[in-house]
PDB file of C-alpha atoms in Angstrom:
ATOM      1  CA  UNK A  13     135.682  28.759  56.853  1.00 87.00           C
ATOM      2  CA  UNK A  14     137.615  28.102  60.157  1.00 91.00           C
ATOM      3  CA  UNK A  15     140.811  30.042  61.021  1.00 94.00           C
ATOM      4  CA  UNK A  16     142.289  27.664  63.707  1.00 94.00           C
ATOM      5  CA  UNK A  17     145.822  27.377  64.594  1.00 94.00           C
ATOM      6  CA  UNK A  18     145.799  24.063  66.376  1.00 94.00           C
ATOM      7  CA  UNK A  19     145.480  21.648  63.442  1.00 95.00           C
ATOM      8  CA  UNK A  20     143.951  19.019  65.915  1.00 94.00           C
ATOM      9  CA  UNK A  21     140.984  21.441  66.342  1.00 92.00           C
ATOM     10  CA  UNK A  22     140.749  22.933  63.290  1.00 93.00           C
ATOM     11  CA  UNK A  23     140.160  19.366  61.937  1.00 93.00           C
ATOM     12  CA  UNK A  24     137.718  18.418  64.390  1.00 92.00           C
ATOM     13  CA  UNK A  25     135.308  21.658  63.767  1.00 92.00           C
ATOM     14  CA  UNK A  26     135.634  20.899  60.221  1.00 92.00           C
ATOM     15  CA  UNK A  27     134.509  17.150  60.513  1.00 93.00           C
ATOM     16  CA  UNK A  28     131.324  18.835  62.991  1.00 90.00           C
ATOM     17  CA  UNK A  29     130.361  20.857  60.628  1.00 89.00           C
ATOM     18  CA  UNK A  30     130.580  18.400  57.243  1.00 91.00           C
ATOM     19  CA  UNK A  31     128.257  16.006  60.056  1.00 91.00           C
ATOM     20  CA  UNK A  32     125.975  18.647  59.968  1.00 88.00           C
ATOM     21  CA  UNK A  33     126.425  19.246  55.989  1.00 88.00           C
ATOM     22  CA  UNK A  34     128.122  22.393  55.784  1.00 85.00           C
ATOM     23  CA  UNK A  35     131.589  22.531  53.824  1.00 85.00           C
ATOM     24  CA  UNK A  36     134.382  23.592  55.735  1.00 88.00           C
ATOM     25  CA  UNK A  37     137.666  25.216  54.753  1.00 90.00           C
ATOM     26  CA  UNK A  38     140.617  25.466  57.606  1.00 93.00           C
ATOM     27  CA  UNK A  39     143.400  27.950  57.593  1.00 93.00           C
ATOM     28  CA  UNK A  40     146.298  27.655  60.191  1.00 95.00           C
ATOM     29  CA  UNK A  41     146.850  31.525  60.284  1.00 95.00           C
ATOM     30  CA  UNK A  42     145.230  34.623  59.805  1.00 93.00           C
ATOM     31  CA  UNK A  43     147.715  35.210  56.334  1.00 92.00           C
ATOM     32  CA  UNK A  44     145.697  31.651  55.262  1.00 93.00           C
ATOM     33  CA  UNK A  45     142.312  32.901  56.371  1.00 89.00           C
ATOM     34  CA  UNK A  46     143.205  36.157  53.733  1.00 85.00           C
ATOM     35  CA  UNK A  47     143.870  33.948  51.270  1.00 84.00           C
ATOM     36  CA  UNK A  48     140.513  31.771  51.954  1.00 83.00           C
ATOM     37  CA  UNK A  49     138.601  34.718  52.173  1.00 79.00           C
ATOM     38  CA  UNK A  50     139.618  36.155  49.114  1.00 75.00           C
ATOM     39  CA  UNK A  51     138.433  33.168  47.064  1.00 74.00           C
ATOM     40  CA  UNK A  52     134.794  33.046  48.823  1.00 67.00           C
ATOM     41  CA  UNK A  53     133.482  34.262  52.443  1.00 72.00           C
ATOM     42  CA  UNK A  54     130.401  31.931  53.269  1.00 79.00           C
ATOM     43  CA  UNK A  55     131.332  32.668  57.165  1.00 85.00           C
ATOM     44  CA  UNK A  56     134.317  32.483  59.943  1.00 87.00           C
ATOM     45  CA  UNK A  57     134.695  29.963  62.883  1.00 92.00           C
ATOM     46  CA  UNK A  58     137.831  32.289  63.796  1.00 93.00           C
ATOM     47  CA  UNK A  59     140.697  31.553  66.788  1.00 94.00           C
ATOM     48  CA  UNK A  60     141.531  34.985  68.040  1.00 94.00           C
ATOM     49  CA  UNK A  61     145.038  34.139  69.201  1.00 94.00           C
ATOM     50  CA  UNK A  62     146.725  33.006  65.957  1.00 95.00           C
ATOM     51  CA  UNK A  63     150.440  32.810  65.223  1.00 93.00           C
ATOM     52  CA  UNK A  64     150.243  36.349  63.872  1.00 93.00           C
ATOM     53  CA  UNK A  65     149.583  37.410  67.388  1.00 92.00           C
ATOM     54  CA  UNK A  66     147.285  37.904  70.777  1.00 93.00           C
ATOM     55  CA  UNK A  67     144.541  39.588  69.124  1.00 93.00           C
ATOM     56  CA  UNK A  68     145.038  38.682  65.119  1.00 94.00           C
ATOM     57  CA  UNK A  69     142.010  36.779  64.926  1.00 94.00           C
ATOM     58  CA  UNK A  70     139.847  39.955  66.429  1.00 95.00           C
ATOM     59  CA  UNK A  71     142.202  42.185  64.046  1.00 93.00           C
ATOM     60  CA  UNK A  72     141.177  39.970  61.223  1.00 92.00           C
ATOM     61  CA  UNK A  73     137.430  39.901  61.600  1.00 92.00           C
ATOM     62  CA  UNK A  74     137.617  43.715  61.804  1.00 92.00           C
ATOM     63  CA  UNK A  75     139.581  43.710  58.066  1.00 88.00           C
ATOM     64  CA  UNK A  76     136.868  41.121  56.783  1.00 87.00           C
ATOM     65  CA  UNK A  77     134.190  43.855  58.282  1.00 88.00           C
ATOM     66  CA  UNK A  78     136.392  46.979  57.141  1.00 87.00           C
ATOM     67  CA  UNK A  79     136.258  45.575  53.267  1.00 83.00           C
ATOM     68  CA  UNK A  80     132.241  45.232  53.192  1.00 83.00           C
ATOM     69  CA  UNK A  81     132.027  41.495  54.326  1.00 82.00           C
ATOM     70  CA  UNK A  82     128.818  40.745  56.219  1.00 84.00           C
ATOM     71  CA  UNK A  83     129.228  37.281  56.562  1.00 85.00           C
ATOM     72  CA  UNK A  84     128.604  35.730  59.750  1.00 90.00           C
ATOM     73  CA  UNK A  85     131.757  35.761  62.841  1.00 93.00           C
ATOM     74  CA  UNK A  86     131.807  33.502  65.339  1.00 94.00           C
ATOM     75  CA  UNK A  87     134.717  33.827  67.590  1.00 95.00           C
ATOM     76  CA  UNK A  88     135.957  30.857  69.382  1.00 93.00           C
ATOM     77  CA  UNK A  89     138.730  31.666  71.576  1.00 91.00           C
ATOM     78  CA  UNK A  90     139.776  30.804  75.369  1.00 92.00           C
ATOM     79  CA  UNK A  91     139.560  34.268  76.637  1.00 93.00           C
ATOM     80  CA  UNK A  92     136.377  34.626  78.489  1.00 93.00           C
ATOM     81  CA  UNK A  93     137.166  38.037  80.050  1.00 96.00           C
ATOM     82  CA  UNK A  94     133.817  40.027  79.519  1.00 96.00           C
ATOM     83  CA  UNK A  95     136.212  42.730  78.168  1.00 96.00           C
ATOM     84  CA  UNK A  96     137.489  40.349  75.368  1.00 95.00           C
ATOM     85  CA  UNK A  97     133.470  39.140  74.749  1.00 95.00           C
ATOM     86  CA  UNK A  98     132.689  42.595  74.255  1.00 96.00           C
ATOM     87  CA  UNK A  99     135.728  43.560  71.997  1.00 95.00           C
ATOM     88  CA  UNK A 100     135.291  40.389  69.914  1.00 95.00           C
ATOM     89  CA  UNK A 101     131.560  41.517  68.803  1.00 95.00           C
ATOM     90  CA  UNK A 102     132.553  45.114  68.539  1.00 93.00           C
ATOM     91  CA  UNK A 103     135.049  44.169  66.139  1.00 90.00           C
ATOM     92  CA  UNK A 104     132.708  42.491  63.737  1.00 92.00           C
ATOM     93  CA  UNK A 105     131.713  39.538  65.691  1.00 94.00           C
ATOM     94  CA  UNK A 106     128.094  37.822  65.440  1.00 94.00           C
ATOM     95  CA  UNK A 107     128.608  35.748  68.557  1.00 95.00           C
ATOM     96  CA  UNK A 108     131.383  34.624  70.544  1.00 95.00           C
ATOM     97  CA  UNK A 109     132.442  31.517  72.208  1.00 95.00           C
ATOM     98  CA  UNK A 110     134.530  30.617  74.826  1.00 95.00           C
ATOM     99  CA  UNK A 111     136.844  27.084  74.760  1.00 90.00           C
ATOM    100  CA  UNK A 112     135.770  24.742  76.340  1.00 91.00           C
ATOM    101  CA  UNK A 113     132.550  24.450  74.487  1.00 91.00           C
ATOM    102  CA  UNK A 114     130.090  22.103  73.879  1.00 93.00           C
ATOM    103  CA  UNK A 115     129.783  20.457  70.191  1.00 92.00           C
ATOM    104  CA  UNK A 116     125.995  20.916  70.901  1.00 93.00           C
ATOM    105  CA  UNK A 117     126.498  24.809  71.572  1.00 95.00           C
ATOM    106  CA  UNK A 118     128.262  25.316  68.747  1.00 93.00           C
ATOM    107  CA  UNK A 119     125.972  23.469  66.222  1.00 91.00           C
ATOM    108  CA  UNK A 120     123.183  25.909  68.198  1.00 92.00           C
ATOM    109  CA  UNK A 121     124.716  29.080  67.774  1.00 92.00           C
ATOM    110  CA  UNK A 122     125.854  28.382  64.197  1.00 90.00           C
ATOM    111  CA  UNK A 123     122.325  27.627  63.103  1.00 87.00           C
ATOM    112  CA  UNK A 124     121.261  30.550  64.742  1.00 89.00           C
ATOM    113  CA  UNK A 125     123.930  32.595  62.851  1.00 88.00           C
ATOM    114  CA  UNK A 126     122.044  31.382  59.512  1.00 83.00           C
ATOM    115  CA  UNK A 127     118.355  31.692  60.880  1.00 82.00           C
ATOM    116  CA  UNK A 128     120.052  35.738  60.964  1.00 81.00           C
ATOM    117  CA  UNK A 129     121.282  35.472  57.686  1.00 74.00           C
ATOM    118  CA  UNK A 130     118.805  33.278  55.859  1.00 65.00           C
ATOM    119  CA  UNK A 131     119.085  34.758  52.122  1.00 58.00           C
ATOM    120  CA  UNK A 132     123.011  35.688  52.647  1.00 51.00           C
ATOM    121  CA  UNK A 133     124.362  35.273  49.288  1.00 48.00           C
ATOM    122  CA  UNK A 134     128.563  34.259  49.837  1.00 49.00           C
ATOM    123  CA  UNK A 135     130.567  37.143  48.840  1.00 48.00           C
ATOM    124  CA  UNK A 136     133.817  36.625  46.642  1.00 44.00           C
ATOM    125  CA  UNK A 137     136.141  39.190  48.755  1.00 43.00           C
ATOM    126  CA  UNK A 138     138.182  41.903  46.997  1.00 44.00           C
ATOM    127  CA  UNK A 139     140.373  41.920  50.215  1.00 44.00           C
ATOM    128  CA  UNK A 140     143.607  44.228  48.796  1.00 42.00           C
ATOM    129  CA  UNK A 141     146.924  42.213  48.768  1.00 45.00           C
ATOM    130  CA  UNK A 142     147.971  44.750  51.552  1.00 45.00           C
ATOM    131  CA  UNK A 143     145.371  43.060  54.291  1.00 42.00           C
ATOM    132  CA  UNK A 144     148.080  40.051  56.465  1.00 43.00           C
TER     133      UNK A 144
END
């Protein structure tokens, strides 16, 4: 699943990803990405700044984490401060990537992500209504 505000992007990872087989879901908000995750968590391509706010897409990868969910993170954001790096993977991040980025990085680190998780079984989230 991708949680991307800019629909422009958002549509572009998902049409990388279905080249490289995987299915993609978008949501345009971290309220969508509840809703998404709710239904069935294979893994997050998550925005941190959403419309929600500066940090909702950190704040919604720690929820996700919070409620038991160990599917793979990968943050894609345009803050590259190593202070935002290191929050992003304290807050339940598996990697993190900073925009720009290279198609060929990202297919990379997202087949890395599932070498690390080879046998994850996607989780149907019990994510209380409570969680945007």
């Amino acid at each position: 699943m991708t949680v991307e505000d800019d629909r422009f992007i958002a549509d572009l990872l998902r049409d990388v990803l279905a080249d490289d087989g995987h299915e993609c879901d978008v949501a345009l908000s971290a309220r969508e990405g509840v809703t998404l995750a709710r239904q069935c968590l294979h893994g997050l391509l998550l925005d941190v700044m959403l419309p929600e706010g500066r940090d909702a897409g950190f704040q919604l990868g720690q929820r996700v984490r919070a409620h038991g969910a160990t599917a793979p993170i990968l943050y894609l954001t345009a803050r590259s401060a190593v202070e935002d790096r290191i929050y992003g993977l304290e807050a339940g991040g598996d990697d993190y990537l900073v925009i720009p980025f290279d198609f060929g990085e990202l297919r990379a680190r997202i087949r890395a992500l599932l070498r690390r998780t080879a046998g994850y079984a996607p989780q149907l989230m019990a994510l209380p209504q409570g969680l945007e």
